[in-house]
Structures are given as C-alpha cells and as structure tokens.
CSV table of N, CA and C and ligand atoms in Angstrom, one decimal:
chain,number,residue,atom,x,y,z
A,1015,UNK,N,-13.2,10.1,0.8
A,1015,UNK,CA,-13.4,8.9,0.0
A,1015,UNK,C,-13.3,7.7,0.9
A,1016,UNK,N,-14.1,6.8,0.4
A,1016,UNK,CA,-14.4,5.6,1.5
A,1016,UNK,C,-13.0,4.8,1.5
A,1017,UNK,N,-12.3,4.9,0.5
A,1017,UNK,CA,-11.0,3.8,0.0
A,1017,UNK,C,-9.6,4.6,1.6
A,1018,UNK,N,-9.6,6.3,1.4
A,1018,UNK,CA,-8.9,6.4,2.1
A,1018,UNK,C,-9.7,6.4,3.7
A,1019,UNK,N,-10.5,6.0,4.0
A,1019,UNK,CA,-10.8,5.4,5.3
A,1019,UNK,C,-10.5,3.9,5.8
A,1020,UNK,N,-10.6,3.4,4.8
A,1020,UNK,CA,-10.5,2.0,4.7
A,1020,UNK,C,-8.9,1.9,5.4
A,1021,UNK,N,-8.1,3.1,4.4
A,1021,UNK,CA,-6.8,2.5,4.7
A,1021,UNK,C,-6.0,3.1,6.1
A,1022,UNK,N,-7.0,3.9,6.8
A,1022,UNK,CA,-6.5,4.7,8.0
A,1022,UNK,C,-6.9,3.6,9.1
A,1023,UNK,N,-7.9,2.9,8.6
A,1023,UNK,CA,-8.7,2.1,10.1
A,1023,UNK,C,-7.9,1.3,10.1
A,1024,UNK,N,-7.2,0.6,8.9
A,1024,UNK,CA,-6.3,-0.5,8.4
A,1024,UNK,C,-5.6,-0.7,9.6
A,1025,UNK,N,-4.6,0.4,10.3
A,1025,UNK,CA,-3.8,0.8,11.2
A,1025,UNK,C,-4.4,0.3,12.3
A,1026,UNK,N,-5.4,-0.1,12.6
A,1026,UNK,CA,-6.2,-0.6,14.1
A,1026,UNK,C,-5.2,-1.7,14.4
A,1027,UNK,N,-4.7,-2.4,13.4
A,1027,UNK,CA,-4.5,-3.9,13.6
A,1027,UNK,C,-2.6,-3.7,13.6
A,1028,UNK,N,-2.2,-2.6,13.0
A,1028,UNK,CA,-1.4,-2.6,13.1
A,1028,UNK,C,-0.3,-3.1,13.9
A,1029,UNK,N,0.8,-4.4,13.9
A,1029,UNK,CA,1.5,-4.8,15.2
A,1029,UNK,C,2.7,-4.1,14.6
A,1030,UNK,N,2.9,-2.9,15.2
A,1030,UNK,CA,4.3,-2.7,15.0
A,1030,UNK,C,4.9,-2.0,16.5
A,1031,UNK,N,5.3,-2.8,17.6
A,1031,UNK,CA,6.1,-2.8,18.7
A,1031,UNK,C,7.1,-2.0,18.2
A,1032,UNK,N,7.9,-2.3,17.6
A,1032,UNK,CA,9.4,-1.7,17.7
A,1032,UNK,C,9.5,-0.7,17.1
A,1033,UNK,N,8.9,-0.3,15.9
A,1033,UNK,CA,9.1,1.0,14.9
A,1033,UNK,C,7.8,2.0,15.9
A,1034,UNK,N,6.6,1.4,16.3
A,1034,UNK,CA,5.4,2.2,16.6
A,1034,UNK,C,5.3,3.2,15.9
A,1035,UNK,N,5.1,2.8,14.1
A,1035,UNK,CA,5.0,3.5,13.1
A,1035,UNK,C,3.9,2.5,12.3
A,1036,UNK,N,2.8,3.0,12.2
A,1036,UNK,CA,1.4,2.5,12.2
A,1036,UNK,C,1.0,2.9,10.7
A,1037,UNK,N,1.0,1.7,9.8
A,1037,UNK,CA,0.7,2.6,8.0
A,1037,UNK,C,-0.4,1.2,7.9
A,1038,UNK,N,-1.3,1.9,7.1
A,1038,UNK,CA,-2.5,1.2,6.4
A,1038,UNK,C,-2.5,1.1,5.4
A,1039,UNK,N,-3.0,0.6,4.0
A,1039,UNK,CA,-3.0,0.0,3.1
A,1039,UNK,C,-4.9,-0.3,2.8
A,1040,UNK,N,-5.0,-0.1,1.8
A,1040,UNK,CA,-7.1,-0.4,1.3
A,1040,UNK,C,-6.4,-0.3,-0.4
A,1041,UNK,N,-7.1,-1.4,-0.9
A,1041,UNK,CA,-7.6,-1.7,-2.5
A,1041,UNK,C,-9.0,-1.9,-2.7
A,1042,UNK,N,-9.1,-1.0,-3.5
A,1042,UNK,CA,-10.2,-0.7,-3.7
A,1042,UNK,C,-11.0,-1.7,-5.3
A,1043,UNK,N,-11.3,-2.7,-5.5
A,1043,UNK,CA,-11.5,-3.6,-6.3
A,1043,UNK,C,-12.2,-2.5,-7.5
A,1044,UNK,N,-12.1,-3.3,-8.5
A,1044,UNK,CA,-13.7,-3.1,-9.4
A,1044,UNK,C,-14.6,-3.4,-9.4
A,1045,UNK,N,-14.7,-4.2,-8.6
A,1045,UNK,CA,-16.4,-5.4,-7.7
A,1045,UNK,C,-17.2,-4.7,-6.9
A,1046,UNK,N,-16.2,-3.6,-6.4
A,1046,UNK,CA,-16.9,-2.5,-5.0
A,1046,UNK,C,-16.0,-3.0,-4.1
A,1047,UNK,N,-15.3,-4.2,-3.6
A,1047,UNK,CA,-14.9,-4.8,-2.5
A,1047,UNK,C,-13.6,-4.1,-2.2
A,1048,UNK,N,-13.3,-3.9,-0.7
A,1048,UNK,CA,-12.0,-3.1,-0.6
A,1048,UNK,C,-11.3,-4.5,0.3
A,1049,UNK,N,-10.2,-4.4,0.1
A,1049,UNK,CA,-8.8,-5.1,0.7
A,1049,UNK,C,-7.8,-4.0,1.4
A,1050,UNK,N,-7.9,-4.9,3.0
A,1050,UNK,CA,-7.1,-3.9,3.7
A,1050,UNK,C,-6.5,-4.6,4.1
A,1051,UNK,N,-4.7,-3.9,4.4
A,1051,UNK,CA,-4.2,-4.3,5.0
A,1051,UNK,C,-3.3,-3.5,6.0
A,1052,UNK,N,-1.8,-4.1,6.5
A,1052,UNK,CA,-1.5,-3.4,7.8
A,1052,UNK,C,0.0,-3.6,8.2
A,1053,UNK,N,0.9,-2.7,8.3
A,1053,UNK,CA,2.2,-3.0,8.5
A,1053,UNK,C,2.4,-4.2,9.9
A,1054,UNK,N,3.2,-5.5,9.7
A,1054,UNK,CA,3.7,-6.7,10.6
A,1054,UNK,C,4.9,-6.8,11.0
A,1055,UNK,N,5.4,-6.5,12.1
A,1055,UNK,CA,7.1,-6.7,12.3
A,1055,UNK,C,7.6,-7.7,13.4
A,1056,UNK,N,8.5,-8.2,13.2
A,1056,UNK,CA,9.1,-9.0,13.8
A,1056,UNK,C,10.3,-8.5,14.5
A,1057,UNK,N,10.5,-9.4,15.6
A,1057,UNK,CA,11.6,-9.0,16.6
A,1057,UNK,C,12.8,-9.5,15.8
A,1058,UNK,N,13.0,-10.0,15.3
A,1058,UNK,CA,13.9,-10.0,14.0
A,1058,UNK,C,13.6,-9.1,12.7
A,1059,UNK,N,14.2,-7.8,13.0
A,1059,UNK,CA,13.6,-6.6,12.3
A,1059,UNK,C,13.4,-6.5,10.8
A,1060,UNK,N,14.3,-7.6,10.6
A,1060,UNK,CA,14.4,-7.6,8.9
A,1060,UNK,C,13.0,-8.6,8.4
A,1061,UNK,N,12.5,-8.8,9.3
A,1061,UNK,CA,11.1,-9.8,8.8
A,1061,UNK,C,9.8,-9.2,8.9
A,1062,UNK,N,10.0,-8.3,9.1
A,1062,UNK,CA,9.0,-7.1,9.4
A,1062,UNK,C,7.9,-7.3,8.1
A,1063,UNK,N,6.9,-6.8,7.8
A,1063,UNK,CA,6.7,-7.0,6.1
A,1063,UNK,C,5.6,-5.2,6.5
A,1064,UNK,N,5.7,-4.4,5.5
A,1064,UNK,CA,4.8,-3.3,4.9
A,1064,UNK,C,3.1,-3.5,4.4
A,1065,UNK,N,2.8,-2.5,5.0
A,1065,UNK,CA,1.1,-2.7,4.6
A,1065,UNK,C,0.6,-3.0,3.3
A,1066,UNK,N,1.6,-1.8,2.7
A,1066,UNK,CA,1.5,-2.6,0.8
A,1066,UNK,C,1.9,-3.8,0.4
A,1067,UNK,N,2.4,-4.2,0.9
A,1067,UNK,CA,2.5,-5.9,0.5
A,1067,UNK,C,2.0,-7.1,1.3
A,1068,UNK,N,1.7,-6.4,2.2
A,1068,UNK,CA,0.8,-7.1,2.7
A,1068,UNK,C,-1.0,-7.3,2.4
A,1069,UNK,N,-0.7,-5.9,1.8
A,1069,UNK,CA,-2.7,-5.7,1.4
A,1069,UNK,C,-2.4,-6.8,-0.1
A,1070,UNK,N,-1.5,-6.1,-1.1
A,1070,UNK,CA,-1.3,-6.6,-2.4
A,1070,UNK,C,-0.8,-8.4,-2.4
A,1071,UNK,N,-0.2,-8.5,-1.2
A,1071,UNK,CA,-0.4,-10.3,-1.3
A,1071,UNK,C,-1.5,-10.5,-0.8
A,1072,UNK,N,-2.4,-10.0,-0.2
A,1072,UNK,CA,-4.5,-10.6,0.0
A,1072,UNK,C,-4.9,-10.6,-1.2
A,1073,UNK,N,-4.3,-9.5,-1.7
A,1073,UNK,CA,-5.2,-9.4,-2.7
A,1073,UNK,C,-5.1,-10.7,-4.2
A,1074,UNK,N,-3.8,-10.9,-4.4
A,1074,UNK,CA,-3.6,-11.7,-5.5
A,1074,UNK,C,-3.9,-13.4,-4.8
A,1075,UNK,N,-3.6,-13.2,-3.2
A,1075,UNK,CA,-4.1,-14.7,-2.7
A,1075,UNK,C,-5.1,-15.1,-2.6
A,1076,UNK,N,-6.2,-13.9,-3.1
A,1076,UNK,CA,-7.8,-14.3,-2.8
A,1076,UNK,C,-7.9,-14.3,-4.1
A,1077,UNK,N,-6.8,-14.2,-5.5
A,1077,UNK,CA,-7.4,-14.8,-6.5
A,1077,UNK,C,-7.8,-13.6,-7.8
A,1078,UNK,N,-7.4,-12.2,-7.1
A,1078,UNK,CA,-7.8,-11.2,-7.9
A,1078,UNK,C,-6.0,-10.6,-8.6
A,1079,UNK,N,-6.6,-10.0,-9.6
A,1079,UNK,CA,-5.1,-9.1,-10.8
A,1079,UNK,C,-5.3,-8.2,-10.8
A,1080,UNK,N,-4.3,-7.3,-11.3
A,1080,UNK,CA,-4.1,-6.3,-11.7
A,1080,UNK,C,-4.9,-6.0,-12.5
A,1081,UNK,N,-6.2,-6.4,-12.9
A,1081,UNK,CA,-6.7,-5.9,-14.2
A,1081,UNK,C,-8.8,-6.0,-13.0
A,1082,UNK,N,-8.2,-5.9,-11.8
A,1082,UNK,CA,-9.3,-6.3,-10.9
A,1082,UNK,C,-9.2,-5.2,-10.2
A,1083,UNK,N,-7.8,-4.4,-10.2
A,1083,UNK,CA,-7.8,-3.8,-8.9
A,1083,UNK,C,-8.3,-1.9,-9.6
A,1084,UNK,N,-9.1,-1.0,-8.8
A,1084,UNK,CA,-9.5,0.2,-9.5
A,1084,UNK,C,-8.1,1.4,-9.0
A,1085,UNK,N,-7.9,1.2,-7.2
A,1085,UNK,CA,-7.1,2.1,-6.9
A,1085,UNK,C,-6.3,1.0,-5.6
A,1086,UNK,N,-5.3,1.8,-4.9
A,1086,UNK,CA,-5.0,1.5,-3.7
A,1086,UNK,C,-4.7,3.0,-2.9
A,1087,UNK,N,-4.8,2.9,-1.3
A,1087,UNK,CA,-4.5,4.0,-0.7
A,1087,UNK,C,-3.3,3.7,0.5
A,1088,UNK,N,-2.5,4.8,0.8
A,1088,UNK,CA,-1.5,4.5,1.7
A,1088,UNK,C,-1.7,5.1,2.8
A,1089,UNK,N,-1.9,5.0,4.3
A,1089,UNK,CA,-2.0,5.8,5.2
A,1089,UNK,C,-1.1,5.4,6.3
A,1090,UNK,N,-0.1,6.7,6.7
A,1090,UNK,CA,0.1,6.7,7.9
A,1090,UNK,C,0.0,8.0,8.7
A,1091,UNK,N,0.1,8.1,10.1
A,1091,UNK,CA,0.1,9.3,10.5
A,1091,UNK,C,1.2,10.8,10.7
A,1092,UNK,N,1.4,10.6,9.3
A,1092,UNK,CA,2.7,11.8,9.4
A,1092,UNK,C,2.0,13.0,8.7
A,1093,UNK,N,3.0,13.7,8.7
A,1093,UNK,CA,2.7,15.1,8.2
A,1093,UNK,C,2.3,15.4,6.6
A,1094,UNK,N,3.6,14.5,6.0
A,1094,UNK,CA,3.5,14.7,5.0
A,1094,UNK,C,2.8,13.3,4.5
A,1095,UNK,N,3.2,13.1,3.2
A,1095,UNK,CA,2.5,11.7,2.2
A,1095,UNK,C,3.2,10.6,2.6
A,1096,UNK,N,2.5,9.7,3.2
A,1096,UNK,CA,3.6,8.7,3.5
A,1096,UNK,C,4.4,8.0,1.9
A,1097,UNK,N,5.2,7.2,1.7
A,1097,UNK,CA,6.1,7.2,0.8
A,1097,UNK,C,6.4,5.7,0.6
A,1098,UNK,N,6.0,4.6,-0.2
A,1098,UNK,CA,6.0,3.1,-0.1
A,1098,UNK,C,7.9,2.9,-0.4
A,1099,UNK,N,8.2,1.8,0.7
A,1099,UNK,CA,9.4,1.9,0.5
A,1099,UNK,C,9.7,1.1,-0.7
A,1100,UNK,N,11.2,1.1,-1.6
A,1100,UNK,CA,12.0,0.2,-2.3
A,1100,UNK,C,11.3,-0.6,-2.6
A,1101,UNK,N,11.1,-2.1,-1.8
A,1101,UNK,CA,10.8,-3.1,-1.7
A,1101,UNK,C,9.3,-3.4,-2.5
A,1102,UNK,N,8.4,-2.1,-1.7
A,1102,UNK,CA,7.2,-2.5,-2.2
A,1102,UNK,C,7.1,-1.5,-3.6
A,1103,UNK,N,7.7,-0.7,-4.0
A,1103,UNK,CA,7.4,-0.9,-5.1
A,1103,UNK,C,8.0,-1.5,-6.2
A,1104,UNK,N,9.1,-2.2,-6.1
A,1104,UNK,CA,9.8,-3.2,-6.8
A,1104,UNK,C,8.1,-4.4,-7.1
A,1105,UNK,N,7.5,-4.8,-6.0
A,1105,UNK,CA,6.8,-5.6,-5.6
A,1105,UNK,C,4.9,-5.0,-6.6
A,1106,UNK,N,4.7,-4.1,-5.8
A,1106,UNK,CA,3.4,-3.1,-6.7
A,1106,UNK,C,4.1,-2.8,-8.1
A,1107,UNK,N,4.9,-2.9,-8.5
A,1107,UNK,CA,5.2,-2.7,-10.1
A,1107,UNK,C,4.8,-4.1,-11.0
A,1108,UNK,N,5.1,-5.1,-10.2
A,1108,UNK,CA,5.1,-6.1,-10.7
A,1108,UNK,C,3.7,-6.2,-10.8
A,1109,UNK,N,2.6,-5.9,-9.6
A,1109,UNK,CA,1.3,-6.7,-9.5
A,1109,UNK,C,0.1,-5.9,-9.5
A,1110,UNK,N,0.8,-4.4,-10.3
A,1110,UNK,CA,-0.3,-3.3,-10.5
A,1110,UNK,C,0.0,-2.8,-11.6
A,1111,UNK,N,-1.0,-2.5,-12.0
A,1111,UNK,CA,-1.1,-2.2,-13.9
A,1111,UNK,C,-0.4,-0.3,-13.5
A,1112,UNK,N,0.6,-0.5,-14.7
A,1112,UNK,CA,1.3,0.6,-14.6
A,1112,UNK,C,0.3,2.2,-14.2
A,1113,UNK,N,-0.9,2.2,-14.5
A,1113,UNK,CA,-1.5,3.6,-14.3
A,1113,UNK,C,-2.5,3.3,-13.5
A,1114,UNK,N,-2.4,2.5,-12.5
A,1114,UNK,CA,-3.6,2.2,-11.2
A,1114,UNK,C,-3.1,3.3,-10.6
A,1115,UNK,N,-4.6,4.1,-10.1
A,1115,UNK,CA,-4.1,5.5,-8.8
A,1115,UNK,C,-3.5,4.6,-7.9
A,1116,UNK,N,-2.7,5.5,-7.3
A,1116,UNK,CA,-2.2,5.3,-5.6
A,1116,UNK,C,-2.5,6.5,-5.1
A,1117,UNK,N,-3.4,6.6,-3.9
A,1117,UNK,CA,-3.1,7.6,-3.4
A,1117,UNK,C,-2.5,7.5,-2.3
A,1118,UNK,N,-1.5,8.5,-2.1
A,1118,UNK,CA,-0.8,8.6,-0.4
A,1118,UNK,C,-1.0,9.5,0.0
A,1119,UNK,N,-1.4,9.3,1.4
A,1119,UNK,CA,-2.1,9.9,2.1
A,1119,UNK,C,-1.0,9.8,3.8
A,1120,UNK,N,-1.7,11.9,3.9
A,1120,UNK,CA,-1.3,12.0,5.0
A,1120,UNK,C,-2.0,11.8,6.4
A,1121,UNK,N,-1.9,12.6,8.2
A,1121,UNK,CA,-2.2,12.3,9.0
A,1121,UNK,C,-3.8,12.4,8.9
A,1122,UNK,N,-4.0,14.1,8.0
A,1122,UNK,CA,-5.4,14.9,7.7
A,1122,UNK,C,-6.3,13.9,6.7
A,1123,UNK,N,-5.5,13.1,6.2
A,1123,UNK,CA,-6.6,12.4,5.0
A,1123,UNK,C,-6.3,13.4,3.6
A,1124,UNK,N,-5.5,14.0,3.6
A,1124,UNK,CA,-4.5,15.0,2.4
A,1124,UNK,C,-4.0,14.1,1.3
A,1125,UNK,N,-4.5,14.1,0.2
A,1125,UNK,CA,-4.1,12.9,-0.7
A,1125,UNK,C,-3.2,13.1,-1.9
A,1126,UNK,N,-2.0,12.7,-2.3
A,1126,UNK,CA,-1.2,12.9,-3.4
A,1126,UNK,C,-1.7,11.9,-4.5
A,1127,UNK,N,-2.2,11.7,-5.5
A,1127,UNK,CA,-2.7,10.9,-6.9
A,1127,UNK,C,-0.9,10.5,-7.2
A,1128,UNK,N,-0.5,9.1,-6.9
A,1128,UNK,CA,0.4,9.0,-8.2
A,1128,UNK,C,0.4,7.3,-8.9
A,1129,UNK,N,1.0,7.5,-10.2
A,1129,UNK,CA,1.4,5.5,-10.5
A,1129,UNK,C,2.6,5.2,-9.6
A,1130,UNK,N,2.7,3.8,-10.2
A,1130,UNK,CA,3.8,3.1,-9.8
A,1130,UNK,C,5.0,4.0,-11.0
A,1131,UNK,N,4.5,4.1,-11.9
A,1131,UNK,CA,5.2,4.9,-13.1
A,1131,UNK,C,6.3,6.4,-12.4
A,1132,UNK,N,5.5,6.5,-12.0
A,1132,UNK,CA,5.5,8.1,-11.4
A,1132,UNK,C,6.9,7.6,-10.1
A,1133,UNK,N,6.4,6.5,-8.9
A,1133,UNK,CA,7.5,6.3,-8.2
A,1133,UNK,C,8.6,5.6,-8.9
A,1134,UNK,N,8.3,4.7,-9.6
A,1134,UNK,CA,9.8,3.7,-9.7
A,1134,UNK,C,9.4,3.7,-11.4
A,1135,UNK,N,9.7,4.4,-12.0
A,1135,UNK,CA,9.9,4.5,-13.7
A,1135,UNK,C,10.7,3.7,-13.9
A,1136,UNK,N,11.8,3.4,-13.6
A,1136,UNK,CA,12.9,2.4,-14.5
A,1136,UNK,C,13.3,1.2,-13.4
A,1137,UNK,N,12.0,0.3,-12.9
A,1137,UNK,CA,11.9,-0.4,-12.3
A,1137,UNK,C,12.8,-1.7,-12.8
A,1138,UNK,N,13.3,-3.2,-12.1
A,1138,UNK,CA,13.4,-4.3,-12.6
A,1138,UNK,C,12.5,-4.7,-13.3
A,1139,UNK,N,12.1,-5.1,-14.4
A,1139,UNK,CA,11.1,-5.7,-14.9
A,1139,UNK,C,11.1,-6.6,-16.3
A,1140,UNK,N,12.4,-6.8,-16.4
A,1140,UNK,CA,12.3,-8.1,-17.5
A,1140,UNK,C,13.8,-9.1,-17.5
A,1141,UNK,N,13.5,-9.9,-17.9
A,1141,UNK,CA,14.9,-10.8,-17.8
A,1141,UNK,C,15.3,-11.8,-19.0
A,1142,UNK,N,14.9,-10.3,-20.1
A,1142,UNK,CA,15.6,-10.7,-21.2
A,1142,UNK,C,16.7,-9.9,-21.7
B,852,THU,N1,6.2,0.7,6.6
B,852,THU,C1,5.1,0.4,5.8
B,852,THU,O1,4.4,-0.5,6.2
B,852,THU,N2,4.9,1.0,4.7
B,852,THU,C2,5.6,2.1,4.2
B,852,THU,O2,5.3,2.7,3.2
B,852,THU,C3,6.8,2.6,5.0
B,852,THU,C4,7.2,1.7,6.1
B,852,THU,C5,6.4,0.1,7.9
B,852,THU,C6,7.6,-0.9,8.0
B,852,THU,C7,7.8,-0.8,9.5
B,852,THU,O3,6.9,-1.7,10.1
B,852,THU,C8,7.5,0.6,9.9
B,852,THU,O4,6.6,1.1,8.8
B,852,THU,C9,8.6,1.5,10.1
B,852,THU,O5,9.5,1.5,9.0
C-alpha cells in the first residue's frame, strides 16, 4: 500500500541522535494527498517530539480535520508493530475521528488495522 511506504521513507529525515530509533508517520488524506512525517529529538530529551505528532500537527497546520483525514500509518524498524506512545494518543484522539484506520506497521511492512478507540478507549476527552 502506497500509505505504508510513505510512512517507512518518512524515516529518511528522521533526526534522532540519541535514541537512533527511526519511526515514520504518512496520512493519507481524502484528496489523494499523503502527509509525512518523522520522529525530532532534542539534546534536551524531554523535547524530543514523535512522528505522530508531528505528521498530525502538518496536517491540521495546513488547514485539514479529522473529517479530511482517510487513514494514518506508523513505521518503525522493529519486529513487532511499533506502538504510538501515551502522549500521541492522548493527542490522535483529540484530532482523529474515533474509527480512522491506523495502521502499525512493522520492519517487513506487516500491518496491524487498529482505531484510536481500540488504543486508548477511555481517553481524556471532556471537561464537563
Ligand atoms: N517515537 C516515535 O516517534 N513514535 C512512537 O510511536 C514511539 C517513539 C520516537 C520518540 C523518540 O524519538 C524515539 O522514538 C525513541 O523513543
């Protein structure tokens, strides 16, 4: 699938010095257009930011929603499915319609289908 290509090549750009743990990120629009992005770290490790949030802030900064987006894909080079941390899905819950695919994907291009539902069901999400 062209989406999880997108999100392996993603990794070209990847700066990650200190972890040298290389994950990519592709949204796959409903326009046809894909959004990639690419894990960023800082020597101040806590500033670091994830491919998923990095692809998912392009994407709402160029102006598109959750009602724009068809799929997103996760790639890193491990064995298994890589696994979006805490943070980004606190973050993808917010800015992806609860039954958008994710797929995560392993080193092979091996792909697991899940929602944000599926990872973080009883997410934060209201503040009444
Ligand atoms: N990382 C991601 O970009 N996405 C994930 O799903 C897991 C972790 C990054 C953060 C850090 O740059 C490196 O991988 C090691 O944790």
């Amino acid at each position: 699938m062209e989406l999880f290509l997108k999100a392996k090549d993603a990794t070209i750009y990847s700066y990650s010095p200190y972890s040298n743990f290389k994950v990519g990120c592709a949204i796959e629009l409903k326009n046809g257009k894909f959004i990639c992005g690419t894990n960023i770290e800082n020597i101040s490790y806590g500033l670091s930011m994830c491919a998923e949030r990095v692809t998912i802030f392009k994407a709402i900064s160029e102006g598109y929603d959750k009602d724009d987006i068809k799929a997103m894909a996760v790639y890193a080079e491990t064995k298994d499915f890589v696994r979006p941390c805490g943070a980004c899905l606190q973050v993808l819950s917010e800015l992806l319609n609860r039954d958008c695919k994710i797929y995560l994907l392993n080193k092979n291009l091996e792909s697991k289908e899940v929602t944000i539902e599926d990872l973080l069901p009883m997410g934060f999400n209201s503040l009444e």
